[in-house]
């Protein structure tokens, strides 16, 4: 099984977004934030769907990098604040504070995921270089076996005559 096939099977969203232009991936992440924000606004402040804001942040960070992840995290915090600001609470500071706290959590998620992404890229690069070295070594081993077979076949005839003469 090819490495790319395993990646596609393990991470279908990554496989779907990996060949897309960055603007497309960013649009998917922003639309996801808007969708979660609308759902959050409709559900109301009594039920939190804050973890769902993490999904578009993960999409942006994994596919576009840390800076875009920070941007989508900011959009998610703003969407969360806008979804809760119209609630029955009299003070606008409560949803603003909650959005700020969640923004800090989102930034931490982006930071950690960017580290994981960089590490995974390094491992993939090392794996590809090791596969190239392994293929080269296999080719050299096949060449060695071919040469040894040819040499042993060529030496087998004269040695048989010499050994036969020595035994008689």
Short mmCIF file of N, CA and C in Angstrom, two decimals:
data_model
loop_
_atom_site.label_atom_id
_atom_site.label_comp_id
_atom_site.label_asym_id
_atom_site.label_seq_id
_atom_site.Cartn_x
_atom_site.Cartn_y
_atom_site.Cartn_z
N UNK A 1 0.86 -1.19 0.00
CA UNK A 1 0.00 0.00 0.00
C UNK A 1 0.89 1.24 0.00
N UNK A 2 0.58 2.15 -0.84
CA UNK A 2 1.35 3.38 -1.00
C UNK A 2 1.11 4.30 0.18
N UNK A 3 2.12 5.09 0.52
CA UNK A 3 2.01 6.05 1.63
C UNK A 3 0.88 7.04 1.38
N UNK A 4 0.73 7.50 0.13
CA UNK A 4 -0.32 8.46 -0.18
C UNK A 4 -1.70 7.86 0.04
N UNK A 5 -1.87 6.56 -0.29
CA UNK A 5 -3.16 5.90 -0.07
C UNK A 5 -3.49 5.84 1.41
N UNK A 6 -2.49 5.56 2.23
CA UNK A 6 -2.73 5.52 3.68
C UNK A 6 -3.12 6.89 4.19
N UNK A 7 -2.46 7.94 3.70
CA UNK A 7 -2.80 9.30 4.12
C UNK A 7 -4.22 9.65 3.73
N UNK A 8 -4.62 9.29 2.50
CA UNK A 8 -5.97 9.62 2.05
C UNK A 8 -7.02 8.89 2.88
N UNK A 9 -6.72 7.66 3.25
CA UNK A 9 -7.68 6.90 4.03
C UNK A 9 -7.75 7.42 5.46
N UNK A 10 -6.62 7.82 6.02
CA UNK A 10 -6.58 8.26 7.41
C UNK A 10 -7.13 9.67 7.59
N UNK A 11 -6.87 10.54 6.64
CA UNK A 11 -7.28 11.94 6.76
C UNK A 11 -8.00 12.38 5.49
N UNK A 12 -9.27 12.00 5.33
CA UNK A 12 -9.95 12.34 4.08
C UNK A 12 -10.10 13.83 3.85
N UNK A 13 -10.30 14.61 4.91
CA UNK A 13 -10.43 16.05 4.73
C UNK A 13 -9.12 16.66 4.27
N UNK A 14 -8.01 16.18 4.82
CA UNK A 14 -6.71 16.68 4.38
C UNK A 14 -6.47 16.31 2.92
N UNK A 15 -6.82 15.08 2.56
CA UNK A 15 -6.64 14.66 1.17
C UNK A 15 -7.51 15.49 0.24
N UNK A 16 -8.71 15.85 0.69
CA UNK A 16 -9.61 16.66 -0.13
C UNK A 16 -9.09 18.07 -0.30
N UNK A 17 -8.54 18.65 0.75
CA UNK A 17 -8.11 20.05 0.71
C UNK A 17 -6.66 20.23 0.27
N UNK A 18 -5.86 19.17 0.27
CA UNK A 18 -4.43 19.34 0.02
C UNK A 18 -4.12 19.83 -1.39
N UNK A 19 -4.91 19.46 -2.36
CA UNK A 19 -4.63 19.90 -3.72
C UNK A 19 -5.31 21.20 -4.10
N UNK A 20 -6.03 21.78 -3.17
CA UNK A 20 -6.80 23.00 -3.46
C UNK A 20 -5.94 24.24 -3.27
N UNK A 21 -6.31 25.33 -3.95
CA UNK A 21 -5.59 26.59 -3.72
C UNK A 21 -5.83 27.11 -2.30
N UNK A 22 -4.88 27.86 -1.76
CA UNK A 22 -5.04 28.39 -0.40
C UNK A 22 -6.30 29.22 -0.21
N UNK A 23 -6.70 29.96 -1.23
CA UNK A 23 -7.92 30.78 -1.11
C UNK A 23 -9.15 29.89 -0.91
N UNK A 24 -9.17 28.74 -1.57
CA UNK A 24 -10.28 27.81 -1.42
C UNK A 24 -10.33 27.25 0.00
N UNK A 25 -9.18 26.85 0.51
CA UNK A 25 -9.11 26.30 1.88
C UNK A 25 -9.52 27.36 2.89
N UNK A 26 -9.05 28.59 2.70
CA UNK A 26 -9.43 29.67 3.60
C UNK A 26 -10.93 29.94 3.53
N UNK A 27 -11.49 29.90 2.33
CA UNK A 27 -12.94 30.11 2.18
C UNK A 27 -13.72 29.01 2.89
N UNK A 28 -13.26 27.77 2.79
CA UNK A 28 -13.93 26.66 3.49
C UNK A 28 -13.88 26.90 4.99
N UNK A 29 -12.73 27.30 5.51
CA UNK A 29 -12.59 27.54 6.95
C UNK A 29 -13.48 28.70 7.41
N UNK A 30 -13.49 29.79 6.64
CA UNK A 30 -14.30 30.95 7.02
C UNK A 30 -15.79 30.62 6.95
N UNK A 31 -16.20 29.91 5.91
CA UNK A 31 -17.62 29.51 5.81
C UNK A 31 -18.00 28.57 6.95
N UNK A 32 -17.07 27.73 7.35
CA UNK A 32 -17.31 26.84 8.49
C UNK A 32 -17.50 27.66 9.76
N UNK A 33 -16.67 28.68 9.95
CA UNK A 33 -16.81 29.57 11.12
C UNK A 33 -18.16 30.26 11.09
N UNK A 34 -18.54 30.77 9.92
CA UNK A 34 -19.84 31.45 9.80
C UNK A 34 -20.97 30.48 10.11
N UNK A 35 -20.89 29.26 9.59
CA UNK A 35 -21.93 28.26 9.86
C UNK A 35 -22.04 27.93 11.34
N UNK A 36 -20.91 27.74 11.99
CA UNK A 36 -20.93 27.45 13.42
C UNK A 36 -21.44 28.66 14.19
N UNK A 37 -21.06 29.86 13.76
CA UNK A 37 -21.54 31.08 14.42
C UNK A 37 -23.04 31.24 14.31
N UNK A 38 -23.59 30.96 13.13
CA UNK A 38 -25.05 31.03 12.95
C UNK A 38 -25.73 29.99 13.83
N UNK A 39 -25.20 28.78 13.83
CA UNK A 39 -25.78 27.73 14.68
C UNK A 39 -25.68 28.12 16.15
N UNK A 40 -24.56 28.69 16.55
CA UNK A 40 -24.38 29.13 17.93
C UNK A 40 -25.37 30.23 18.29
N UNK A 41 -25.62 31.13 17.36
CA UNK A 41 -26.58 32.21 17.60
C UNK A 41 -28.00 31.66 17.74
N UNK A 42 -28.34 30.67 16.91
CA UNK A 42 -29.68 30.09 16.96
C UNK A 42 -29.89 29.24 18.22
N UNK A 43 -28.84 28.56 18.64
CA UNK A 43 -28.96 27.71 19.83
C UNK A 43 -29.05 28.55 21.09
N UNK A 44 -28.31 29.64 21.13
CA UNK A 44 -28.35 30.51 22.30
C UNK A 44 -27.19 30.26 23.23
N UNK A 45 -27.07 31.10 24.25
CA UNK A 45 -25.91 31.03 25.14
C UNK A 45 -25.97 29.91 26.18
N UNK A 46 -27.13 29.29 26.34
CA UNK A 46 -27.26 28.26 27.38
C UNK A 46 -26.55 26.96 27.01
N UNK A 47 -26.41 26.71 25.72
CA UNK A 47 -25.72 25.50 25.26
C UNK A 47 -24.51 25.95 24.45
N UNK A 48 -23.34 25.55 24.89
CA UNK A 48 -22.12 25.97 24.21
C UNK A 48 -21.74 24.97 23.12
N UNK A 49 -21.47 25.49 21.96
CA UNK A 49 -20.94 24.65 20.88
C UNK A 49 -19.53 25.14 20.52
N UNK A 50 -18.86 25.71 21.49
CA UNK A 50 -17.52 26.28 21.27
C UNK A 50 -16.52 25.28 20.68
N UNK A 51 -16.54 24.02 21.07
CA UNK A 51 -15.56 23.10 20.46
C UNK A 51 -15.70 22.98 18.94
N UNK A 52 -16.88 23.26 18.40
CA UNK A 52 -17.05 23.18 16.96
C UNK A 52 -16.33 24.31 16.23
N UNK A 53 -16.01 25.37 16.93
CA UNK A 53 -15.21 26.44 16.33
C UNK A 53 -13.77 25.99 16.09
N UNK A 54 -13.36 24.94 16.77
CA UNK A 54 -11.99 24.45 16.61
C UNK A 54 -11.78 23.80 15.24
N UNK A 55 -12.81 23.19 14.68
CA UNK A 55 -12.65 22.47 13.41
C UNK A 55 -12.16 23.37 12.27
N UNK A 56 -12.77 24.54 12.03
CA UNK A 56 -12.21 25.37 10.96
C UNK A 56 -10.82 25.92 11.29
N UNK A 57 -10.54 26.07 12.57
CA UNK A 57 -9.20 26.51 12.97
C UNK A 57 -8.19 25.42 12.62
N UNK A 58 -8.56 24.17 12.86
CA UNK A 58 -7.69 23.06 12.50
C UNK A 58 -7.48 22.99 11.00
N UNK A 59 -8.54 23.18 10.24
CA UNK A 59 -8.44 23.15 8.77
C UNK A 59 -7.47 24.21 8.28
N UNK A 60 -7.63 25.43 8.78
CA UNK A 60 -6.76 26.53 8.33
C UNK A 60 -5.32 26.32 8.76
N UNK A 61 -5.12 25.93 10.01
CA UNK A 61 -3.76 25.77 10.52
C UNK A 61 -3.03 24.64 9.80
N UNK A 62 -3.69 23.50 9.64
CA UNK A 62 -3.03 22.34 9.04
C UNK A 62 -2.70 22.57 7.57
N UNK A 63 -3.61 23.21 6.85
CA UNK A 63 -3.42 23.36 5.41
C UNK A 63 -2.73 24.66 5.01
N UNK A 64 -2.85 25.70 5.82
CA UNK A 64 -2.32 27.00 5.42
C UNK A 64 -1.19 27.51 6.31
N UNK A 65 -1.10 27.00 7.52
CA UNK A 65 -0.03 27.43 8.41
C UNK A 65 -0.52 28.20 9.62
N UNK A 66 0.44 28.54 10.46
CA UNK A 66 0.16 29.15 11.75
C UNK A 66 -0.52 30.52 11.62
N UNK A 67 -0.05 31.37 10.73
CA UNK A 67 -0.60 32.73 10.62
C UNK A 67 -2.07 32.69 10.23
N UNK A 68 -2.42 31.85 9.26
CA UNK A 68 -3.82 31.75 8.85
C UNK A 68 -4.66 31.10 9.94
N UNK A 69 -4.05 30.19 10.70
CA UNK A 69 -4.76 29.61 11.84
C UNK A 69 -5.09 30.66 12.88
N UNK A 70 -4.14 31.57 13.14
CA UNK A 70 -4.41 32.67 14.07
C UNK A 70 -5.54 33.56 13.57
N UNK A 71 -5.55 33.82 12.26
CA UNK A 71 -6.61 34.66 11.69
C UNK A 71 -7.98 33.99 11.84
N UNK A 72 -8.08 32.72 11.51
CA UNK A 72 -9.36 32.02 11.63
C UNK A 72 -9.75 31.90 13.10
N UNK A 73 -8.78 31.75 13.99
CA UNK A 73 -9.09 31.73 15.43
C UNK A 73 -9.69 33.05 15.86
N UNK A 74 -9.16 34.15 15.36
CA UNK A 74 -9.74 35.46 15.66
C UNK A 74 -11.15 35.60 15.13
N UNK A 75 -11.37 35.12 13.90
CA UNK A 75 -12.72 35.16 13.33
C UNK A 75 -13.69 34.30 14.15
N UNK A 76 -13.21 33.16 14.62
CA UNK A 76 -14.06 32.29 15.43
C UNK A 76 -14.41 32.96 16.76
N UNK A 77 -13.45 33.64 17.37
CA UNK A 77 -13.74 34.34 18.63
C UNK A 77 -14.73 35.48 18.41
N UNK A 78 -14.59 36.20 17.31
CA UNK A 78 -15.53 37.28 16.99
C UNK A 78 -16.92 36.71 16.72
N UNK A 79 -16.98 35.61 15.97
CA UNK A 79 -18.28 34.99 15.68
C UNK A 79 -18.94 34.51 16.97
N UNK A 80 -18.14 33.95 17.87
CA UNK A 80 -18.69 33.49 19.15
C UNK A 80 -19.21 34.67 19.96
N UNK A 81 -18.46 35.75 19.98
CA UNK A 81 -18.88 36.93 20.73
C UNK A 81 -20.15 37.51 20.13
N UNK A 82 -20.23 37.59 18.81
CA UNK A 82 -21.44 38.12 18.16
C UNK A 82 -22.65 37.22 18.39
N UNK A 83 -22.42 35.92 18.45
CA UNK A 83 -23.52 34.99 18.68
C UNK A 83 -24.10 35.14 20.08
N UNK A 84 -23.27 35.52 21.04
CA UNK A 84 -23.72 35.58 22.43
C UNK A 84 -24.02 36.99 22.92
N UNK A 85 -23.64 38.01 22.16
CA UNK A 85 -23.82 39.38 22.63
C UNK A 85 -25.29 39.77 22.65
N UNK A 86 -26.10 39.17 21.83
CA UNK A 86 -27.52 39.53 21.79
C UNK A 86 -28.34 38.71 22.78
N UNK A 87 -27.66 37.97 23.63
CA UNK A 87 -28.38 37.14 24.60
C UNK A 87 -29.03 38.01 25.67
N UNK A 88 -29.70 37.37 26.60
CA UNK A 88 -30.48 38.07 27.62
C UNK A 88 -29.62 38.76 28.68
N UNK A 89 -28.32 38.56 28.62
CA UNK A 89 -27.46 39.18 29.62
C UNK A 89 -27.45 40.69 29.41
N UNK A 90 -27.41 41.40 30.50
CA UNK A 90 -27.45 42.86 30.42
C UNK A 90 -26.08 43.46 30.14
N UNK A 91 -25.04 42.77 30.51
CA UNK A 91 -23.70 43.30 30.36
C UNK A 91 -23.02 42.66 29.15
N UNK A 92 -22.52 43.47 28.26
CA UNK A 92 -21.84 42.98 27.06
C UNK A 92 -20.45 42.44 27.39
N UNK A 93 -19.95 42.72 28.57
CA UNK A 93 -18.61 42.27 28.94
C UNK A 93 -18.53 40.76 29.14
N UNK A 94 -19.62 40.13 29.57
CA UNK A 94 -19.58 38.69 29.84
C UNK A 94 -19.32 37.90 28.55
N UNK A 95 -20.10 38.08 27.48
CA UNK A 95 -19.77 37.34 26.26
C UNK A 95 -18.44 37.77 25.66
N UNK A 96 -18.07 39.02 25.85
CA UNK A 96 -16.77 39.48 25.33
C UNK A 96 -15.63 38.80 26.07
N UNK A 97 -15.76 38.70 27.38
CA UNK A 97 -14.73 38.01 28.17
C UNK A 97 -14.66 36.53 27.78
N UNK A 98 -15.82 35.89 27.63
CA UNK A 98 -15.84 34.49 27.23
C UNK A 98 -15.18 34.30 25.87
N UNK A 99 -15.47 35.20 24.94
CA UNK A 99 -14.86 35.10 23.61
C UNK A 99 -13.35 35.31 23.69
N UNK A 100 -12.91 36.20 24.56
CA UNK A 100 -11.48 36.44 24.72
C UNK A 100 -10.79 35.21 25.31
N UNK A 101 -11.43 34.58 26.28
CA UNK A 101 -10.86 33.36 26.87
C UNK A 101 -10.79 32.25 25.82
N UNK A 102 -11.87 32.10 25.06
CA UNK A 102 -11.86 31.08 24.01
C UNK A 102 -10.82 31.41 22.94
N UNK A 103 -10.61 32.69 22.65
CA UNK A 103 -9.59 33.07 21.69
C UNK A 103 -8.21 32.63 22.17
N UNK A 104 -7.96 32.78 23.46
CA UNK A 104 -6.68 32.31 24.03
C UNK A 104 -6.55 30.80 23.86
N UNK A 105 -7.64 30.08 24.09
CA UNK A 105 -7.63 28.62 23.91
C UNK A 105 -7.38 28.29 22.44
N UNK A 106 -8.05 29.00 21.54
CA UNK A 106 -7.88 28.77 20.11
C UNK A 106 -6.44 29.03 19.67
N UNK A 107 -5.83 30.10 20.21
CA UNK A 107 -4.44 30.39 19.87
C UNK A 107 -3.51 29.27 20.33
N UNK A 108 -3.79 28.73 21.50
CA UNK A 108 -3.00 27.61 22.01
C UNK A 108 -3.15 26.39 21.11
N UNK A 109 -4.37 26.14 20.65
CA UNK A 109 -4.62 25.02 19.73
C UNK A 109 -3.85 25.23 18.43
N UNK A 110 -3.89 26.44 17.90
CA UNK A 110 -3.15 26.74 16.66
C UNK A 110 -1.66 26.52 16.87
N UNK A 111 -1.15 27.01 17.97
CA UNK A 111 0.28 26.87 18.25
C UNK A 111 0.68 25.39 18.32
N UNK A 112 -0.10 24.59 19.06
CA UNK A 112 0.21 23.16 19.18
C UNK A 112 0.08 22.44 17.84
N UNK A 113 -0.98 22.73 17.11
CA UNK A 113 -1.19 22.06 15.83
C UNK A 113 -0.10 22.44 14.83
N UNK A 114 0.36 23.67 14.86
CA UNK A 114 1.44 24.08 13.95
C UNK A 114 2.71 23.30 14.26
N UNK A 115 2.98 23.07 15.54
CA UNK A 115 4.15 22.27 15.92
C UNK A 115 3.98 20.84 15.41
N UNK A 116 2.81 20.27 15.59
CA UNK A 116 2.55 18.90 15.12
C UNK A 116 2.67 18.83 13.61
N UNK A 117 2.13 19.83 12.92
CA UNK A 117 2.19 19.87 11.45
C UNK A 117 3.64 19.92 10.97
N UNK A 118 4.44 20.79 11.58
CA UNK A 118 5.85 20.89 11.18
C UNK A 118 6.59 19.58 11.44
N UNK A 119 6.30 18.96 12.56
CA UNK A 119 6.94 17.68 12.89
C UNK A 119 6.52 16.60 11.88
N UNK A 120 5.24 16.56 11.54
CA UNK A 120 4.76 15.57 10.57
C UNK A 120 5.39 15.79 9.20
N UNK A 121 5.55 17.04 8.80
CA UNK A 121 6.21 17.33 7.51
C UNK A 121 7.66 16.87 7.52
N UNK A 122 8.36 17.11 8.63
CA UNK A 122 9.74 16.66 8.73
C UNK A 122 9.82 15.14 8.66
N UNK A 123 8.90 14.46 9.35
CA UNK A 123 8.90 13.00 9.32
C UNK A 123 8.60 12.47 7.92
N UNK A 124 7.66 13.10 7.22
CA UNK A 124 7.37 12.68 5.85
C UNK A 124 8.58 12.87 4.96
N UNK A 125 9.27 13.98 5.13
CA UNK A 125 10.46 14.26 4.33
C UNK A 125 11.55 13.22 4.62
N UNK A 126 11.75 12.91 5.90
CA UNK A 126 12.73 11.89 6.26
C UNK A 126 12.34 10.53 5.72
N UNK A 127 11.06 10.21 5.78
CA UNK A 127 10.58 8.93 5.26
C UNK A 127 10.82 8.83 3.76
N UNK A 128 10.54 9.91 3.04
CA UNK A 128 10.76 9.90 1.59
C UNK A 128 12.24 9.72 1.27
N UNK A 129 13.12 10.41 2.00
CA UNK A 129 14.56 10.26 1.74
C UNK A 129 15.03 8.86 2.12
N UNK A 130 14.50 8.30 3.19
CA UNK A 130 14.86 6.93 3.57
C UNK A 130 14.35 5.92 2.55
N UNK A 131 13.18 6.18 1.97
CA UNK A 131 12.67 5.29 0.93
C UNK A 131 13.56 5.35 -0.31
N UNK A 132 14.05 6.54 -0.65
CA UNK A 132 14.96 6.67 -1.79
C UNK A 132 16.26 5.91 -1.54
N UNK A 133 16.81 6.06 -0.34
CA UNK A 133 18.04 5.34 0.01
C UNK A 133 17.79 3.84 -0.01
N UNK A 134 16.66 3.41 0.51
CA UNK A 134 16.32 1.99 0.52
C UNK A 134 16.19 1.45 -0.90
N UNK A 135 15.56 2.21 -1.78
CA UNK A 135 15.43 1.78 -3.17
C UNK A 135 16.81 1.67 -3.83
N UNK A 136 17.69 2.64 -3.56
CA UNK A 136 19.04 2.58 -4.11
C UNK A 136 19.79 1.36 -3.59
N UNK A 137 19.67 1.08 -2.30
CA UNK A 137 20.34 -0.08 -1.72
C UNK A 137 19.79 -1.39 -2.29
N UNK A 138 18.49 -1.45 -2.52
CA UNK A 138 17.91 -2.65 -3.14
C UNK A 138 18.46 -2.84 -4.55
N UNK A 139 18.56 -1.76 -5.30
CA UNK A 139 19.09 -1.85 -6.66
C UNK A 139 20.55 -2.31 -6.63
N UNK A 140 21.34 -1.78 -5.70
CA UNK A 140 22.73 -2.20 -5.58
C UNK A 140 22.83 -3.66 -5.15
N UNK A 141 21.95 -4.09 -4.26
CA UNK A 141 21.94 -5.48 -3.82
C UNK A 141 21.57 -6.41 -4.98
N UNK A 142 20.61 -6.01 -5.79
CA UNK A 142 20.24 -6.82 -6.96
C UNK A 142 21.42 -6.92 -7.93
N UNK A 143 22.13 -5.81 -8.13
CA UNK A 143 23.30 -5.81 -9.01
C UNK A 143 24.38 -6.74 -8.45
N UNK A 144 24.61 -6.69 -7.15
CA UNK A 144 25.60 -7.57 -6.51
C UNK A 144 25.22 -9.03 -6.71
N UNK A 145 23.94 -9.36 -6.51
CA UNK A 145 23.49 -10.74 -6.68
C UNK A 145 23.68 -11.20 -8.12
N UNK A 146 23.39 -10.31 -9.08
CA UNK A 146 23.57 -10.66 -10.49
C UNK A 146 25.04 -10.93 -10.79
N UNK A 147 25.93 -10.05 -10.29
CA UNK A 147 27.36 -10.24 -10.52
C UNK A 147 27.88 -11.50 -9.84
N UNK A 148 27.46 -11.76 -8.62
CA UNK A 148 27.90 -12.97 -7.92
C UNK A 148 27.42 -14.22 -8.63
N UNK A 149 26.22 -14.18 -9.14
CA UNK A 149 25.69 -15.34 -9.88
C UNK A 149 26.51 -15.56 -11.15
N UNK A 150 26.82 -14.46 -11.86
CA UNK A 150 27.60 -14.59 -13.09
C UNK A 150 29.01 -15.10 -12.79
N UNK A 151 29.65 -14.55 -11.76
CA UNK A 151 31.01 -14.96 -11.41
C UNK A 151 31.02 -16.40 -10.93
N UNK A 152 30.09 -16.78 -10.10
CA UNK A 152 30.07 -18.16 -9.60
C UNK A 152 29.79 -19.14 -10.73
N UNK A 153 29.00 -18.76 -11.69
CA UNK A 153 28.71 -19.62 -12.84
C UNK A 153 29.96 -19.77 -13.70
N UNK A 154 30.68 -18.65 -13.91
CA UNK A 154 31.89 -18.70 -14.72
C UNK A 154 33.00 -19.48 -14.03
N UNK A 155 33.10 -19.40 -12.72
CA UNK A 155 34.14 -20.11 -11.99
C UNK A 155 33.80 -21.57 -11.75
N UNK A 156 32.55 -21.90 -11.84
CA UNK A 156 32.12 -23.26 -11.55
C UNK A 156 32.72 -24.26 -12.55
N UNK A 157 32.76 -23.90 -13.81
CA UNK A 157 33.29 -24.81 -14.84
C UNK A 157 34.76 -25.10 -14.65
N UNK A 158 35.65 -24.10 -14.61
CA UNK A 158 37.08 -24.39 -14.44
C UNK A 158 37.41 -25.04 -13.11
N UNK A 159 36.73 -24.64 -12.06
CA UNK A 159 37.01 -25.25 -10.75
C UNK A 159 36.61 -26.71 -10.73
N UNK A 160 35.54 -27.05 -11.41
CA UNK A 160 35.11 -28.45 -11.44
C UNK A 160 36.17 -29.31 -12.10
N UNK A 161 36.79 -28.81 -13.17
CA UNK A 161 37.85 -29.57 -13.84
C UNK A 161 39.06 -29.73 -12.95
N UNK A 162 39.43 -28.66 -12.28
CA UNK A 162 40.60 -28.72 -11.40
C UNK A 162 40.33 -29.64 -10.22
N UNK A 163 39.15 -29.51 -9.61
CA UNK A 163 38.81 -30.37 -8.47
C UNK A 163 38.71 -31.83 -8.90
N UNK A 164 38.17 -32.07 -10.07
CA UNK A 164 38.08 -33.44 -10.58
C UNK A 164 39.46 -34.03 -10.82
N UNK A 165 40.38 -33.22 -11.33
CA UNK A 165 41.74 -33.69 -11.59
C UNK A 165 42.47 -33.96 -10.28
N UNK A 166 42.18 -33.22 -9.26
CA UNK A 166 42.85 -33.40 -7.98
C UNK A 166 42.35 -34.65 -7.27
N UNK A 167 41.10 -35.00 -7.49
CA UNK A 167 40.55 -36.15 -6.78
C UNK A 167 40.96 -37.46 -7.44
N UNK A 168 41.32 -37.47 -8.67
CA UNK A 168 41.67 -38.72 -9.32
C UNK A 168 43.11 -39.09 -9.20
#
